[in-house]
Coordinates of N, CA, C and O and ligand atoms in Angstrom, one line a residue:
M274 N 122.3 177.6 53.9 CA 121.8 176.6 54.8 C 122.7 175.4 54.9 O 123.2 174.9 53.8
R275 N 123.0 174.8 56.1 CA 123.9 173.7 56.2 C 123.1 172.4 56.2 O 122.0 172.3 56.9
Y276 N 123.6 171.4 55.5 CA 122.9 170.1 55.5 C 123.5 169.1 56.5 O 124.7 169.2 56.7
P277 N 122.8 168.2 57.1 CA 123.4 167.3 58.0 C 124.5 166.5 57.4 O 124.4 166.1 56.2
A278 N 125.6 166.2 58.1 CA 126.7 165.5 57.5 C 126.4 164.1 57.0 O 127.0 163.6 56.0
I279 N 125.3 163.5 57.4 CA 124.9 162.1 57.0 C 124.5 162.2 55.5 O 124.6 161.2 54.8
L280 N 124.1 163.4 55.0 CA 123.6 163.4 53.6 C 124.6 163.1 52.6 O 124.3 162.4 51.6
L281 N 125.9 163.5 52.8 CA 126.9 163.3 51.7 C 127.1 161.8 51.5 O 126.9 161.3 50.3
P282 N 127.4 160.9 52.5 CA 127.5 159.5 52.2 C 126.3 158.9 51.6 O 126.4 158.0 50.7
L283 N 125.1 159.4 52.0 CA 123.9 158.8 51.5 C 123.8 159.1 50.0 O 123.4 158.2 49.2
V284 N 124.1 160.3 49.6 CA 124.1 160.7 48.1 C 125.1 159.9 47.3 O 124.7 159.4 46.3
V285 N 126.3 159.7 47.9 CA 127.3 158.9 47.2 C 126.8 157.5 47.0 O 126.9 156.9 45.9
L286 N 126.3 156.9 48.1 CA 125.8 155.5 48.0 C 124.6 155.4 47.0 O 124.6 154.4 46.2
L287 N 123.7 156.3 47.0 CA 122.6 156.3 46.1 C 123.0 156.4 44.6 O 122.6 155.6 43.8
S288 N 124.0 157.3 44.3 CA 124.4 157.4 43.0 C 125.2 156.2 42.5 O 125.1 155.8 41.4
F289 N 125.9 155.5 43.4 CA 126.6 154.3 43.0 C 125.6 153.2 42.8 O 125.6 152.5 41.8
A290 N 124.5 153.1 43.6 CA 123.5 152.0 43.5 C 122.8 152.2 42.2 O 122.4 151.2 41.5
L291 N 122.6 153.5 41.7 CA 121.8 153.7 40.5 C 122.7 153.7 39.3 O 122.2 153.9 38.2
S292 N 124.0 153.6 39.4 CA 124.9 153.7 38.3 C 124.8 152.3 37.5 O 124.3 151.4 38.1
P293 N 125.2 152.3 36.2 CA 125.0 151.1 35.4 C 125.7 149.9 36.1 O 125.1 148.8 36.0
E294 N 126.8 150.0 36.8 CA 127.4 148.8 37.4 C 126.8 148.6 38.8 O 126.7 147.5 39.2
G295 N 126.4 149.6 39.5 CA 125.8 149.5 40.8 C 126.5 148.6 41.7 O 127.7 148.6 41.8
F296 N 125.8 147.7 42.4 CA 126.4 146.8 43.4 C 126.8 145.5 42.7 O 127.3 144.6 43.4
A297 N 126.6 145.4 41.4 CA 127.0 144.2 40.7 C 128.5 144.1 40.6 O 129.2 145.0 41.0
Q298 N 129.0 143.0 40.0 CA 130.4 142.9 39.8 C 130.9 144.1 39.0 O 130.2 144.6 38.1
P299 N 132.1 144.7 39.3 CA 132.6 145.7 38.5 C 132.8 145.3 37.1 O 133.0 144.1 36.8
K300 N 132.9 146.2 36.1 CA 132.9 145.8 34.7 C 134.1 144.9 34.4 O 134.1 144.0 33.6
R301 N 135.2 145.2 35.0 CA 136.5 144.4 34.8 C 136.2 142.9 35.1 O 136.6 142.1 34.3
A302 N 135.5 142.7 36.2 CA 135.2 141.3 36.5 C 134.2 140.7 35.5 O 134.3 139.5 35.1
L303 N 133.3 141.5 35.0 CA 132.4 141.0 33.9 C 133.2 140.6 32.7 O 132.9 139.6 32.0
M304 N 134.1 141.4 32.3 CA 134.9 141.2 31.2 C 135.8 139.9 31.4 O 136.0 139.2 30.5
Q305 N 136.3 139.8 32.6 CA 137.1 138.6 32.9 C 136.3 137.3 32.7 O 136.7 136.3 32.1
D306 N 135.0 137.3 33.1 CA 134.1 136.2 32.9 C 133.9 136.0 31.4 O 134.0 134.8 30.9
A307 N 133.6 137.0 30.7 CA 133.4 136.9 29.2 C 134.6 136.3 28.5 O 134.5 135.4 27.7
H308 N 135.8 136.8 28.9 CA 137.0 136.3 28.3 C 137.3 134.9 28.7 O 137.7 134.0 27.9
A309 N 137.0 134.5 29.9 CA 137.1 133.1 30.4 C 136.3 132.2 29.5 O 136.7 131.1 29.1
L310 N 135.1 132.6 29.2 CA 134.2 131.8 28.4 C 134.8 131.7 26.9 O 134.7 130.6 26.4
V311 N 135.3 132.8 26.4 CA 135.8 132.7 25.1 C 137.1 131.8 25.0 O 137.2 131.0 24.1
F312 N 137.9 132.0 26.0 CA 139.2 131.2 26.0 C 138.9 129.7 26.1 O 139.6 128.9 25.6
D313 N 137.8 129.4 26.8 CA 137.5 128.0 27.0 C 136.3 127.6 26.1 O 135.6 126.6 26.4
H314 N 136.2 128.2 25.0 CA 135.0 128.0 24.1 C 134.9 126.6 23.7 O 133.7 126.1 23.4
T315 N 136.0 125.8 23.6 CA 135.9 124.4 23.1 C 135.1 123.5 24.2 O 134.7 122.4 23.9
K316 N 135.0 124.1 25.4 CA 134.3 123.3 26.5 C 132.9 123.6 26.5 O 132.2 123.3 27.5
I317 N 132.4 124.5 25.6 CA 131.0 124.9 25.7 C 130.2 124.4 24.4 O 130.7 124.4 23.3
S318 N 128.9 124.1 24.7 CA 128.0 123.7 23.6 C 126.8 124.7 23.6 O 126.4 125.1 24.7
R319 N 126.2 124.9 22.5 CA 125.1 125.9 22.5 C 124.2 125.6 21.4 O 124.6 125.3 20.2
T320 N 122.9 125.8 21.7 CA 121.9 125.8 20.6 C 121.0 127.0 20.8 O 120.8 127.5 21.9
V321 N 120.5 127.6 19.6 CA 119.7 128.8 19.6 C 118.4 128.5 18.9 O 118.5 128.0 17.7
E322 N 117.3 128.7 19.5 CA 116.0 128.6 18.8 C 115.5 130.0 18.6 O 115.3 130.8 19.6
N323 N 115.4 130.4 17.3 CA 114.8 131.8 17.1 C 113.3 131.7 17.2 O 112.6 130.8 16.7
L324 N 112.7 132.6 18.0 CA 111.3 132.7 18.2 C 110.8 133.9 17.4 O 111.6 134.8 17.0
D325 N 109.5 134.0 17.3 CA 108.9 135.2 16.6 C 109.3 136.5 17.3 O 109.5 137.5 16.7
N326 N 109.5 136.4 18.6 CA 109.8 137.6 19.4 C 111.1 137.6 20.1 O 111.4 138.4 21.0
G327 N 112.0 136.7 19.6 CA 113.4 136.7 20.2 C 114.1 135.4 20.1 O 114.1 134.9 19.0
V328 N 114.7 135.0 21.1 CA 115.4 133.7 21.1 C 115.3 132.9 22.4 O 115.0 133.5 23.5
R329 N 115.4 131.6 22.3 CA 115.6 130.8 23.5 C 116.9 130.0 23.2 O 117.1 129.3 22.2
T330 N 117.9 130.2 24.1 CA 119.2 129.7 23.9 C 119.5 128.7 25.1 O 119.1 128.9 26.2
T331 N 120.2 127.6 24.7 CA 120.7 126.6 25.7 C 122.2 126.5 25.6 O 122.7 126.2 24.5
T332 N 122.9 126.9 26.6 CA 124.3 126.9 26.6 C 124.8 126.0 27.7 O 124.4 126.3 28.9
T333 N 125.7 125.1 27.4 CA 126.1 124.1 28.5 C 127.6 123.9 28.4 O 128.3 124.2 27.5
T334 N 128.1 123.4 29.6 CA 129.5 123.0 29.6 C 129.6 121.8 30.6 O 128.8 121.7 31.6
S335 N 130.6 120.9 30.3 CA 130.8 119.8 31.3 C 131.9 120.1 32.2 O 132.3 119.3 33.1
D336 N 132.5 121.4 32.1 CA 133.6 121.8 32.9 C 133.1 122.4 34.2 O 132.4 123.5 34.2
A337 N 133.4 121.8 35.4 CA 132.8 122.2 36.6 C 133.2 123.6 37.0 O 132.5 124.4 37.7
D338 N 134.5 124.0 36.6 CA 135.0 125.4 37.0 C 134.3 126.5 36.1 O 134.1 127.6 36.5
L339 N 134.0 126.1 34.9 CA 133.4 127.1 34.0 C 131.9 127.3 34.2 O 131.3 128.3 33.9
L340 N 131.2 126.2 34.8 CA 129.8 126.3 34.9 C 129.3 127.5 35.7 O 128.4 128.2 35.2
P341 N 129.9 127.9 36.8 CA 129.3 129.1 37.5 C 129.5 130.3 36.7 O 128.7 131.3 36.8
V342 N 130.6 130.4 36.0 CA 130.9 131.6 35.1 C 129.8 131.7 34.0 O 129.2 132.7 33.8
L343 N 129.5 130.5 33.4 CA 128.5 130.5 32.4 C 127.1 130.8 32.9 O 126.3 131.4 32.2
Q344 N 126.9 130.4 34.2 CA 125.5 130.7 34.7 C 125.4 132.1 35.2 O 124.3 132.7 35.2
R345 N 126.5 132.8 35.6 CA 126.3 134.2 36.1 C 126.5 135.2 35.0 O 125.9 136.3 35.1
H346 N 127.2 134.8 33.9 CA 127.5 135.8 32.9 C 126.2 136.5 32.2 O 126.2 137.7 32.2
P347 N 125.2 135.7 31.8 CA 124.1 136.3 31.2 C 123.3 137.2 32.1 O 122.8 138.3 31.8
R348 N 123.2 136.8 33.4 CA 122.5 137.5 34.4 C 123.2 138.9 34.6 O 122.6 139.9 34.7
E349 N 124.6 138.8 34.7 CA 125.3 140.1 35.0 C 125.3 141.0 33.9 O 125.2 142.2 34.0
M350 N 125.5 140.4 32.7 CA 125.5 141.3 31.5 C 124.1 141.9 31.3 O 123.9 143.0 30.9
G351 N 123.1 141.0 31.5 CA 121.7 141.5 31.4 C 121.4 142.7 32.3 O 120.8 143.7 32.0
T352 N 121.9 142.5 33.6 CA 121.7 143.6 34.6 C 122.4 144.9 34.2 O 121.9 146.0 34.2
L353 N 123.7 144.7 33.7 CA 124.5 145.9 33.2 C 123.7 146.6 32.2 O 123.6 147.8 32.2
Y354 N 123.2 145.9 31.2 CA 122.5 146.5 30.1 C 121.2 147.2 30.5 O 120.9 148.3 30.1
Q355 N 120.5 146.5 31.4 CA 119.2 147.0 31.9 C 119.4 148.3 32.7 O 118.6 149.2 32.7
R356 N 120.6 148.5 33.2 CA 120.9 149.7 34.0 C 121.5 150.8 33.1 O 122.0 151.8 33.6
G357 N 121.6 150.5 31.8 CA 122.1 151.5 30.9 C 123.6 151.4 30.6 O 124.1 152.3 30.0
G358 N 124.2 150.3 31.1 CA 125.6 150.1 30.8 C 125.8 149.4 29.5 O 124.9 149.0 28.8
M359 N 127.1 149.1 29.2 CA 127.4 148.5 27.9 C 128.8 148.0 27.9 O 129.7 148.5 28.6
V360 N 129.0 146.9 27.1 CA 130.4 146.5 26.8 C 130.5 146.4 25.3 O 129.5 146.5 24.6
R361 N 131.8 146.3 24.8 CA 132.0 146.3 23.3 C 131.4 147.6 22.7 O 130.6 147.4 21.7
G362 N 131.7 148.7 23.2 CA 131.1 150.0 22.6 C 131.5 150.2 21.2 O 130.9 151.0 20.5
W363 N 132.5 149.5 20.7 CA 133.0 149.6 19.3 C 132.2 148.7 18.4 O 132.5 148.7 17.2
D364 N 131.3 147.8 18.9 CA 130.7 146.8 18.1 C 129.2 147.2 17.9 O 128.4 147.4 18.8
P365 N 128.9 147.4 16.6 CA 127.5 147.9 16.2 C 126.3 147.2 16.9 O 125.5 147.9 17.5
V366 N 126.3 145.9 16.9 CA 125.2 145.2 17.5 C 125.1 145.4 19.1 O 124.1 145.7 19.6
F367 N 126.3 145.3 19.7 CA 126.3 145.5 21.2 C 125.9 146.9 21.6 O 125.2 147.1 22.6
R368 N 126.4 147.9 20.7 CA 126.1 149.3 21.0 C 124.6 149.6 20.8 O 123.9 150.2 21.6
E369 N 124.1 149.0 19.7 CA 122.6 149.3 19.4 C 121.7 148.6 20.4 O 120.7 149.1 20.8
L370 N 122.1 147.4 20.8 CA 121.3 146.7 21.8 C 121.3 147.5 23.1 O 120.2 147.6 23.8
A371 N 122.4 148.1 23.4 CA 122.4 148.9 24.7 C 121.5 150.1 24.5 O 120.8 150.5 25.5
A372 N 121.4 150.7 23.3 CA 120.5 151.8 23.1 C 119.0 151.5 23.3 O 118.2 152.3 23.5
H373 N 118.7 150.2 23.1 CA 117.3 149.7 23.2 C 117.1 148.7 24.3 O 116.2 147.9 24.3
S374 N 118.0 148.7 25.3 CA 117.9 147.6 26.3 C 116.7 147.7 27.2 O 116.2 146.7 27.7
D375 N 116.0 148.9 27.2 CA 114.7 149.0 27.9 C 113.6 148.2 27.2 O 112.6 148.0 27.8
K376 N 113.8 147.7 26.0 CA 112.8 147.0 25.3 C 113.1 145.5 25.3 O 112.5 144.8 24.5
V377 N 114.1 145.1 26.0 CA 114.5 143.6 26.1 C 114.0 143.0 27.4 O 114.3 143.6 28.4
D378 N 113.4 141.9 27.3 CA 113.1 141.1 28.5 C 113.9 139.8 28.5 O 113.9 139.1 27.5
M379 N 114.7 139.6 29.5 CA 115.5 138.4 29.6 C 115.2 137.6 30.8 O 115.1 138.1 31.9
A380 N 115.0 136.3 30.5 CA 114.7 135.3 31.7 C 115.8 134.3 31.6 O 116.1 133.7 30.6
V381 N 116.5 134.1 32.7 CA 117.6 133.2 32.8 C 117.3 132.0 33.8 O 116.9 132.3 34.9
E382 N 117.5 130.8 33.3 CA 117.1 129.6 34.1 C 118.4 128.7 34.1 O 118.9 128.3 33.0
D383 N 118.8 128.3 35.3 CA 119.9 127.4 35.4 C 119.4 126.0 35.1 O 118.3 125.6 35.5
I384 N 120.2 125.2 34.4 CA 119.9 123.8 34.2 C 121.2 123.1 34.8 O 122.1 123.7 35.1
E385 N 121.1 121.7 34.8 CA 122.2 121.0 35.5 C 123.6 121.4 35.1 O 124.5 121.6 35.9
N386 N 123.7 121.5 33.7 CA 125.1 121.7 33.2 C 125.2 123.0 32.4 O 126.1 123.2 31.6
G387 N 124.3 124.0 32.7 CA 124.4 125.2 32.0 C 123.2 126.2 32.3 O 122.8 126.3 33.4
V388 N 122.8 126.8 31.2 CA 121.8 127.9 31.4 C 120.9 128.0 30.2 O 121.3 127.8 29.0
V389 N 119.6 128.3 30.4 CA 118.7 128.5 29.3 C 118.2 129.9 29.4 O 117.8 130.4 30.5
V390 N 118.4 130.7 28.4 CA 118.1 132.1 28.4 C 117.0 132.4 27.3 O 117.1 132.0 26.2
T391 N 115.9 133.0 27.8 CA 114.9 133.5 26.8 C 114.9 135.0 26.8 O 114.7 135.6 27.8
S392 N 115.2 135.5 25.6 CA 115.4 136.9 25.5 C 114.4 137.4 24.4 O 114.4 136.9 23.3
T393 N 113.5 138.3 24.8 CA 112.4 138.7 23.9 C 112.2 140.2 23.9 O 112.7 140.9 24.8
S394 N 111.5 140.6 22.8 CA 111.1 142.1 22.8 C 109.8 142.2 22.0 O 109.5 141.3 21.2
E395 N 109.0 143.2 22.3 CA 107.8 143.5 21.6 C 108.1 144.3 20.3 O 107.2 144.5 19.5
D396 N 109.3 144.8 20.3 CA 109.7 145.6 19.1 C 110.4 144.8 18.1 O 111.5 144.2 18.3
P397 N 109.8 144.6 16.9 CA 110.4 143.7 15.9 C 111.8 144.1 15.5 O 112.6 143.2 15.1
E398 N 112.2 145.4 15.5 CA 113.6 145.7 15.2 C 114.6 145.3 16.3 O 115.7 144.8 16.0
V399 N 114.1 145.3 17.5 CA 114.9 144.9 18.7 C 115.1 143.3 18.6 O 116.1 142.8 19.0
V400 N 114.0 142.7 18.2 CA 114.1 141.2 18.0 C 115.2 140.8 17.1 O 116.0 139.9 17.3
K401 N 115.4 141.7 16.0 CA 116.5 141.4 15.1 C 117.9 141.5 15.8 O 118.8 140.8 15.5
L402 N 118.0 142.5 16.6 CA 119.2 142.7 17.4 C 119.5 141.6 18.3 O 120.6 141.1 18.5
I403 N 118.4 141.1 19.0 CA 118.5 140.0 20.0 C 119.0 138.7 19.2 O 119.9 138.0 19.7
Q404 N 118.5 138.5 18.0 CA 118.9 137.3 17.3 C 120.3 137.5 16.7 O 121.0 136.5 16.7
A405 N 120.7 138.7 16.3 CA 122.0 138.9 15.8 C 123.0 138.7 17.0 O 124.1 138.1 16.8
H406 N 122.7 139.2 18.2 CA 123.5 139.0 19.3 C 123.7 137.5 19.7 O 124.8 137.1 19.9
A407 N 122.6 136.8 19.6 CA 122.6 135.4 20.0 C 123.5 134.6 19.0 O 124.3 133.7 19.3
A408 N 123.4 135.0 17.7 CA 124.2 134.4 16.6 C 125.7 134.7 16.9 O 126.6 133.9 16.7
K409 N 126.0 135.9 17.4 CA 127.4 136.3 17.7 C 127.9 135.4 18.8 O 129.1 134.9 18.8
V410 N 127.1 135.2 19.9 CA 127.6 134.4 21.0 C 127.9 133.0 20.4 O 128.9 132.4 20.8
S411 N 127.0 132.4 19.6 CA 127.2 131.1 19.0 C 128.5 131.1 18.2 O 129.3 130.1 18.3
D412 N 128.8 132.2 17.5 CA 130.1 132.3 16.7 C 131.3 132.3 17.7 O 132.3 131.6 17.4
M413 N 131.1 133.0 18.8 CA 132.2 133.0 19.8 C 132.4 131.6 20.4 O 133.6 131.2 20.6
V414 N 131.3 130.9 20.6 CA 131.4 129.5 21.1 C 132.2 128.6 20.1 O 133.0 127.8 20.4
Q415 N 131.9 128.9 18.8 CA 132.4 128.0 17.8 C 133.9 128.4 17.5 O 134.8 127.5 17.5
R416 N 134.2 129.7 17.4 CA 135.6 130.1 16.9 C 136.4 130.7 17.9 O 137.6 131.0 17.7
G417 N 135.9 131.1 19.1 CA 136.7 131.7 20.1 C 137.2 133.1 19.9 O 136.5 133.9 19.3
V418 N 138.5 133.3 20.2 CA 139.0 134.7 20.1 C 138.8 135.4 18.8 O 138.4 136.6 18.8
P419 N 139.1 134.8 17.6 CA 138.9 135.6 16.4 C 137.5 136.1 16.3 O 137.3 137.3 15.8
A420 N 136.5 135.4 16.7 CA 135.1 135.9 16.6 C 134.9 137.0 17.6 O 134.2 138.0 17.2
M421 N 135.5 136.9 18.7 CA 135.4 138.0 19.7 C 136.0 139.3 19.2 O 135.5 140.4 19.5
Q422 N 137.0 139.2 18.4 CA 137.7 140.4 18.0 C 137.0 141.1 16.8 O 137.4 142.2 16.5
E423 N 136.1 140.4 16.1 CA 135.5 141.0 15.0 C 134.2 141.7 15.4 O 133.5 141.3 16.3
P424 N 133.9 142.9 14.8 CA 132.7 143.6 15.1 C 131.5 142.8 14.5 O 131.7 142.0 13.6
T425 N 130.3 143.0 15.0 CA 129.1 142.3 14.6 C 128.3 143.3 13.8 O 127.7 144.2 14.4
P426 N 128.2 143.2 12.5 CA 127.4 144.2 11.7 C 125.9 144.2 12.1 O 125.4 143.1 12.5
L427 N 125.3 145.3 12.0 CA 123.8 145.3 12.2 C 123.1 144.4 11.2 O 123.7 144.3 10.0
P428 N 122.0 143.8 11.5 CA 121.4 142.9 10.5 C 121.0 143.7 9.2 O 120.7 144.9 9.3
E429 N 121.1 143.1 8.1 CA 120.9 143.8 6.8 C 119.6 144.4 6.7 O 119.4 145.5 6.1
D430 N 118.5 143.8 7.3 CA 117.2 144.3 7.2 C 116.8 145.2 8.4 O 115.7 145.4 8.7
Y431 N 117.8 145.6 9.2 CA 117.6 146.4 10.4 C 117.0 147.7 9.9 O 117.6 148.5 9.1
G432 N 115.8 148.0 10.4 CA 115.0 149.2 9.8 C 115.1 150.4 10.6 O 114.1 151.2 10.6
R433 N 116.1 150.6 11.4 CA 116.2 151.8 12.3 C 117.5 152.4 12.1 O 118.5 151.7 12.0
E434 N 117.6 153.7 12.1 CA 118.9 154.4 12.1 C 119.6 154.1 13.4 O 119.1 154.2 14.5
A435 N 120.9 153.6 13.2 CA 121.6 153.2 14.4 C 121.7 154.4 15.4 O 122.0 155.5 15.0
A436 N 121.5 154.1 16.6 CA 121.5 155.2 17.7 C 122.9 155.4 18.2 O 123.1 155.5 19.4
T437 N 123.8 155.5 17.3 CA 125.2 155.6 17.7 C 125.5 156.8 18.6 O 126.1 156.7 19.6
G438 N 124.9 157.9 18.2 CA 125.1 159.2 19.0 C 124.5 159.1 20.3 O 125.1 159.6 21.3
A439 N 123.4 158.3 20.5 CA 122.7 158.3 21.7 C 123.4 157.4 22.8 O 123.2 157.5 23.9
C440 N 124.4 156.6 22.3 CA 125.0 155.6 23.2 C 126.5 155.5 23.0 O 126.9 154.5 22.5
P441 N 127.2 156.5 23.2 CA 128.7 156.4 22.9 C 129.4 155.4 23.8 O 128.9 155.1 24.9
A442 N 130.5 154.9 23.3 CA 131.3 154.0 24.1 C 131.8 154.7 25.4 O 132.2 155.8 25.3
P443 N 131.8 154.0 26.5 CA 132.4 154.6 27.7 C 133.8 154.9 27.5 O 134.5 154.3 26.7
A444 N 134.3 155.9 28.2 CA 135.7 156.3 28.0 C 136.7 155.2 28.3 O 137.8 155.1 27.8
S445 N 136.3 154.2 29.1 CA 137.2 153.1 29.5 C 137.3 152.1 28.4 O 138.1 151.2 28.5
E446 N 136.6 152.3 27.3 CA 136.7 151.3 26.2 C 137.2 151.9 24.9 O 136.9 153.1 24.7
P447 N 138.0 151.2 24.1 CA 138.4 151.8 22.9 C 137.3 152.0 21.9 O 136.3 151.3 22.0
A448 N 137.5 152.9 21.0 CA 136.4 153.2 20.0 C 136.4 152.1 18.9 O 135.5 152.0 18.1
V449 N 137.5 151.4 18.7 CA 137.6 150.4 17.7 C 138.0 149.1 18.3 O 138.5 149.0 19.4
A450 N 137.9 148.0 17.5 CA 138.2 146.7 18.0 C 139.7 146.6 18.3 O 140.5 147.1 17.6
P451 N 140.0 146.1 19.5 CA 141.4 146.0 19.9 C 142.0 144.9 19.2 O 141.4 144.0 18.8
E452 N 143.4 145.0 19.1 CA 144.1 143.9 18.4 C 144.2 142.7 19.4 O 144.1 141.6 19.1
A453 N 144.5 143.1 20.7 CA 144.6 142.0 21.7 C 143.2 141.7 22.2 O 142.2 142.4 22.0
P454 N 143.0 140.4 22.7 CA 141.7 140.0 23.1 C 141.1 140.8 24.2 O 139.9 140.8 24.4
V455 N 141.9 141.4 25.0 CA 141.4 142.1 26.2 C 140.9 143.5 25.8 O 141.6 144.3 25.2
D456 N 139.5 143.7 26.0 CA 139.0 144.9 25.4 C 138.3 145.8 26.4 O 137.3 146.4 26.2
E457 N 138.8 145.9 27.6 CA 138.3 146.8 28.6 C 138.4 148.2 28.1 O 139.4 148.6 27.6
Ligands
HEM180 C1 132.0 131.9 24.3 C2 131.8 133.1 24.9 C3 130.5 133.5 25.5 C4 129.4 132.8 25.9 C5 129.2 131.3 26.0 C6 128.4 133.8 26.3 C7 127.1 133.4 26.7 C8 126.1 134.3 26.8 C9 124.7 134.0 27.0 C10 124.2 132.5 27.2 C11 124.0 135.1 27.0 C12 122.4 135.2 27.1 C13 121.9 135.6 25.7 C14 122.0 134.5 24.7 O1 122.1 133.3 25.0 O2 122.1 134.8 23.5 C15 124.9 136.2 26.9 C16 124.5 137.5 26.9 C17 125.4 138.5 26.8 N1 126.8 138.4 26.6 FE1 127.8 136.8 26.4 N2 128.8 135.0 26.1 C18 130.1 134.9 25.6 C19 131.0 136.0 25.3 C20 130.7 137.3 25.5 C21 131.6 138.4 25.3 C22 133.1 138.2 24.9 C23 130.9 139.5 25.6 C24 131.4 140.9 25.7 C25 132.6 141.3 26.0 C26 129.6 139.1 26.0 C27 128.6 140.0 26.4 C28 127.3 139.7 26.6 C29 126.2 140.7 26.8 C30 126.4 142.2 26.8 C31 125.1 139.9 26.9 C32 123.7 140.5 27.3 C33 122.9 141.1 26.1 C34 121.6 141.6 26.5 O3 121.4 142.2 27.5 O4 120.7 141.5 25.7 N3 129.5 137.8 25.9 N4 126.2 135.7 26.8

């Protein structure tokens, strides 16, 4: 049986829209944003409030060029994760968070000079991952590139077997921490 010619482009479009990156920025652009934040970490301030079910973070900058990057980064990373995508596939916390991204609720609110992010979960083990990830972001804000290059160990009291097999690093990413800061 022959299918109408219109079906092929429709199927291609649909599979792209449903892919982890979908119509959002391609992953390379997301990584460029992440690296821009790390390289300019001295221009960023951040506070983290640990909640019973997650975190509320306030991250700000007085740099007008960096502000839009800071405001779109959490939204775009959150969308990537919610679509089943991942970055830093070699990093235990980022990989484990990706395996449980369906249990994370993230609300992002712009403020005048930055962004307030509330990230929560009903699953207490996922709460530990959210808090470990937020601490890692604070470490990157504080120390910049060296913090970015180090893996983030799972919390000591993490009570779940790591879902490493369920969520392998994409082929485009190295399996171990790169020596250079660029880790696509
Ligand atoms: C100084 C550098 C960075 C800043 C200021 C920053 C800022 C943020 C903020 C505000 C959030 C929302 C969650 C939270 O506040 O804890 C976030 C989420 C995220 N960031 Fe960054 N980030 C930085 C570097 C990076 C790098 C280098 C990567 C990876 C290459 C990355 C990947 C992610 C991911 C995957 C999420 C979403 C996690 C989830 O869905 O739960 N960030 N980042």
